[in-house]
PDB file of C-alpha atoms in Angstrom:
ATOM      1  CA  MET A   1    -211.620  -0.223 -59.715  1.00 53.00           C
ATOM      2  CA  SER A   2    -214.915  -1.586 -58.669  1.00 58.00           C
ATOM      3  CA  ASN A   3    -213.371  -5.014 -58.330  1.00 61.00           C
ATOM      4  CA  LEU A   4    -210.953  -3.717 -55.729  1.00 60.00           C
ATOM      5  CA  LEU A   5    -213.747  -2.330 -53.598  1.00 61.00           C
ATOM      6  CA  ASN A   6    -215.954  -5.374 -53.810  1.00 62.00           C
ATOM      7  CA  LYS A   7    -213.193  -7.984 -53.232  1.00 62.00           C
ATOM      8  CA  ASN A   8    -213.549 -10.164 -50.194  1.00 61.00           C
ATOM      9  CA  SER A   9    -210.675  -9.324 -47.905  1.00 61.00           C
ATOM     10  CA  LYS A  10    -210.348 -12.647 -46.189  1.00 66.00           C
ATOM     11  CA  LYS A  11    -206.692 -13.438 -45.602  1.00 68.00           C
ATOM     12  CA  LYS A  12    -205.285 -16.880 -45.570  1.00 72.00           C
ATOM     13  CA  LEU A  13    -204.072 -17.969 -42.225  1.00 76.00           C
ATOM     14  CA  LEU A  14    -200.444 -18.952 -41.979  1.00 77.00           C
ATOM     15  CA  GLU A  15    -199.927 -22.671 -41.909  1.00 80.00           C
ATOM     16  CA  ARG A  16    -197.432 -23.570 -39.271  1.00 81.00           C
ATOM     17  CA  GLY A  17    -195.072 -26.524 -39.630  1.00 82.00           C
ATOM     18  CA  PRO A  18    -193.776 -28.738 -36.855  1.00 85.00           C
ATOM     19  CA  GLN A  19    -192.381 -26.981 -33.824  1.00 84.00           C
ATOM     20  CA  ILE A  20    -188.634 -26.562 -33.979  1.00 83.00           C
ATOM     21  CA  SER A  21    -186.507 -26.962 -30.853  1.00 83.00           C
ATOM     22  CA  PRO A  22    -182.798 -26.441 -30.407  1.00 79.00           C
ATOM     23  CA  ALA A  23    -180.476 -29.443 -30.595  1.00 83.00           C
ATOM     24  CA  ASN A  24    -178.511 -28.379 -27.539  1.00 80.00           C
ATOM     25  CA  GLN A  25    -179.771 -26.587 -24.527  1.00 78.00           C
ATOM     26  CA  PHE A  26    -177.832 -23.683 -23.046  1.00 75.00           C
ATOM     27  CA  LYS A  27    -175.888 -24.628 -19.937  1.00 77.00           C
ATOM     28  CA  LEU A  28    -174.078 -22.026 -17.887  1.00 77.00           C
ATOM     29  CA  GLU A  29    -171.564 -24.674 -16.649  1.00 79.00           C
ATOM     30  CA  ALA A  30    -170.305 -25.269 -20.204  1.00 75.00           C
ATOM     31  CA  VAL A  31    -169.719 -21.569 -20.699  1.00 75.00           C
ATOM     32  CA  GLU A  32    -167.873 -21.300 -17.410  1.00 78.00           C
ATOM     33  CA  GLN A  33    -165.634 -24.297 -18.351  1.00 78.00           C
ATOM     34  CA  ASN A  34    -164.807 -22.696 -21.703  1.00 76.00           C
ATOM     35  CA  GLU A  35    -163.958 -19.396 -19.993  1.00 78.00           C
ATOM     36  CA  SER A  36    -161.670 -21.150 -17.506  1.00 77.00           C
ATOM     37  CA  MET A  37    -159.928 -23.032 -20.339  1.00 76.00           C
ATOM     38  CA  ILE A  38    -159.457 -19.802 -22.279  1.00 79.00           C
ATOM     39  CA  ASN A  39    -158.085 -18.033 -19.206  1.00 77.00           C
ATOM     40  CA  GLU A  40    -155.588 -20.861 -18.621  1.00 78.00           C
ATOM     41  CA  SER A  41    -154.399 -20.745 -22.212  1.00 74.00           C
ATOM     42  CA  ILE A  42    -154.027 -16.943 -21.988  1.00 76.00           C
ATOM     43  CA  LYS A  43    -151.914 -17.292 -18.831  1.00 73.00           C
ATOM     44  CA  LYS A  44    -149.656 -19.839 -20.552  1.00 70.00           C
ATOM     45  CA  VAL A  45    -149.133 -17.454 -23.484  1.00 66.00           C
ATOM     46  CA  GLU A  46    -148.392 -14.579 -21.124  1.00 63.00           C
ATOM     47  CA  THR A  47    -145.820 -16.639 -19.201  1.00 61.00           C
ATOM     48  CA  LYS A  48    -144.116 -17.573 -22.501  1.00 57.00           C
ATOM     49  CA  LYS A  49    -143.955 -13.882 -23.430  1.00 52.00           C
ATOM     50  CA  ALA A  50    -142.540 -12.916 -20.025  1.00 49.00           C
ATOM     51  CA  VAL A  51    -139.685 -15.449 -20.304  1.00 48.00           C
ATOM     52  CA  SER A  52    -137.937 -13.546 -23.061  1.00 51.00           C
ATOM     53  CA  THR A  53    -137.394  -9.811 -22.669  1.00 52.00           C
ATOM     54  CA  GLU A  54    -135.972  -9.473 -26.217  1.00 63.00           C
ATOM     55  CA  LYS A  55    -139.251 -10.472 -27.914  1.00 70.00           C
ATOM     56  CA  LYS A  56    -140.110  -6.962 -28.952  1.00 79.00           C
ATOM     57  CA  VAL A  57    -141.229  -7.202 -32.583  1.00 83.00           C
ATOM     58  CA  THR A  58    -140.135  -4.775 -35.237  1.00 84.00           C
ATOM     59  CA  SER A  59    -139.941  -4.734 -38.988  1.00 87.00           C
ATOM     60  CA  VAL A  60    -136.956  -4.755 -41.369  1.00 88.00           C
ATOM     61  CA  ARG A  61    -137.159  -3.437 -44.938  1.00 93.00           C
ATOM     62  CA  VAL A  62    -135.824  -5.945 -47.439  1.00 92.00           C
ATOM     63  CA  LYS A  63    -136.490  -6.648 -51.071  1.00 94.00           C
ATOM     64  CA  LYS A  64    -139.373  -8.950 -51.942  1.00 94.00           C
ATOM     65  CA  SER A  65    -136.944 -11.495 -53.362  1.00 94.00           C
ATOM     66  CA  THR A  66    -135.060 -11.574 -50.056  1.00 93.00           C
ATOM     67  CA  ARG A  67    -138.342 -12.027 -48.174  1.00 92.00           C
ATOM     68  CA  ASP A  68    -139.323 -14.841 -50.477  1.00 94.00           C
ATOM     69  CA  LYS A  69    -135.969 -16.621 -49.939  1.00 92.00           C
ATOM     70  CA  LEU A  70    -136.310 -16.325 -46.188  1.00 92.00           C
ATOM     71  CA  ASN A  71    -139.818 -17.640 -46.260  1.00 92.00           C
ATOM     72  CA  ALA A  72    -138.707 -20.561 -48.493  1.00 93.00           C
ATOM     73  CA  LEU A  73    -135.944 -21.527 -46.019  1.00 92.00           C
ATOM     74  CA  VAL A  74    -138.466 -21.476 -43.170  1.00 91.00           C
ATOM     75  CA  SER A  75    -140.830 -23.602 -45.272  1.00 92.00           C
ATOM     76  CA  LEU A  76    -138.009 -26.146 -45.725  1.00 92.00           C
ATOM     77  CA  ASN A  77    -137.818 -26.404 -41.924  1.00 88.00           C
ATOM     78  CA  LYS A  78    -134.348 -24.885 -41.658  1.00 86.00           C
ATOM     79  CA  ALA A  79    -135.703 -22.824 -38.763  1.00 88.00           C
ATOM     80  CA  ASP A  80    -139.010 -22.320 -36.960  1.00 90.00           C
ATOM     81  CA  THR A  81    -139.317 -18.630 -37.747  1.00 91.00           C
ATOM     82  CA  ILE A  82    -137.595 -16.058 -39.895  1.00 91.00           C
ATOM     83  CA  ASP A  83    -136.227 -14.433 -36.739  1.00 90.00           C
ATOM     84  CA  GLU A  84    -134.469 -17.694 -35.762  1.00 91.00           C
ATOM     85  CA  LEU A  85    -133.175 -18.141 -39.324  1.00 92.00           C
ATOM     86  CA  LEU A  86    -131.661 -14.651 -39.311  1.00 92.00           C
ATOM     87  CA  GLU A  87    -130.022 -15.325 -35.937  1.00 92.00           C
ATOM     88  CA  ILE A  88    -128.411 -18.451 -37.342  1.00 92.00           C
ATOM     89  CA  MET A  89    -127.240 -16.617 -40.438  1.00 92.00           C
ATOM     90  CA  ILE A  90    -125.786 -13.770 -38.417  1.00 92.00           C
ATOM     91  CA  ASP A  91    -123.957 -16.176 -36.050  1.00 92.00           C
ATOM     92  CA  GLU A  92    -122.509 -18.066 -39.026  1.00 92.00           C
ATOM     93  CA  TYR A  93    -121.371 -14.844 -40.682  1.00 92.00           C
ATOM     94  CA  LEU A  94    -119.768 -13.585 -37.488  1.00 91.00           C
ATOM     95  CA  SER A  95    -117.929 -16.892 -36.889  1.00 90.00           C
ATOM     96  CA  ALA A  96    -116.679 -17.119 -40.478  1.00 92.00           C
ATOM     97  CA  ASN A  97    -115.955 -13.522 -41.578  1.00 92.00           C
ATOM     98  CA  ILE A  98    -115.286 -11.334 -38.518  1.00 90.00           C
ATOM     99  CA  LEU A  99    -111.991 -10.935 -36.732  1.00 91.00           C
ATOM    100  CA  LYS A 100    -111.735 -10.684 -32.940  1.00 89.00           C
ATOM    101  CA  ASP A 101    -111.284  -6.917 -32.955  1.00 91.00           C
ATOM    102  CA  GLU A 102    -114.215  -6.492 -35.305  1.00 92.00           C
ATOM    103  CA  LYS A 103    -116.275  -8.793 -33.079  1.00 91.00           C
ATOM    104  CA  LYS A 104    -115.632  -6.551 -30.046  1.00 92.00           C
ATOM    105  CA  GLN A 105    -116.674  -3.524 -32.127  1.00 93.00           C
ATOM    106  CA  PHE A 106    -119.740  -5.379 -33.310  1.00 92.00           C
ATOM    107  CA  ASP A 107    -120.721  -6.254 -29.715  1.00 92.00           C
ATOM    108  CA  MET A 108    -120.293  -2.664 -28.570  1.00 92.00           C
ATOM    109  CA  VAL A 109    -122.462  -1.358 -31.462  1.00 93.00           C
ATOM    110  CA  VAL A 110    -125.119  -3.972 -30.684  1.00 91.00           C
ATOM    111  CA  GLU A 111    -125.124  -2.891 -27.016  1.00 91.00           C
ATOM    112  CA  LEU A 112    -125.440   0.709 -28.132  1.00 92.00           C
ATOM    113  CA  TYR A 113    -128.507  -0.085 -30.246  1.00 87.00           C
ATOM    114  CA  LYS A 114    -130.020  -2.163 -27.421  1.00 86.00           C
ATOM    115  CA  SER A 115    -129.686   0.758 -24.990  1.00 86.00           C
ATOM    116  CA  LYS A 116    -131.350   3.149 -27.470  1.00 84.00           C
ATOM    117  CA  GLY A 117    -134.333   0.805 -28.106  1.00 66.00           C
TER     118      GLY A 117
END
């Protein structure tokens, strides 16, 4: 313990390396340009959303195998989205398998569901 009391308590000074400076200086004009570009892109997205009133998103419960088949068809570029693919499939089914009277009933039921939602 005597060694601890008698020890010279001189500390080494920190050796500093070369001074580091940032590669790019902050410029307020660049930030303002980015904000204006972001605002313009947001406005474009909002106008696209406003064009279609039926774009309300919901979910549908299907088996995983059905989901995988739908995703595979979209991956093969048969449609841009699953929603578009389902629209195509429904239209094809209606044109091939539904009679005129059933088509009228179908349209009435669809309108009923639209009015509820």
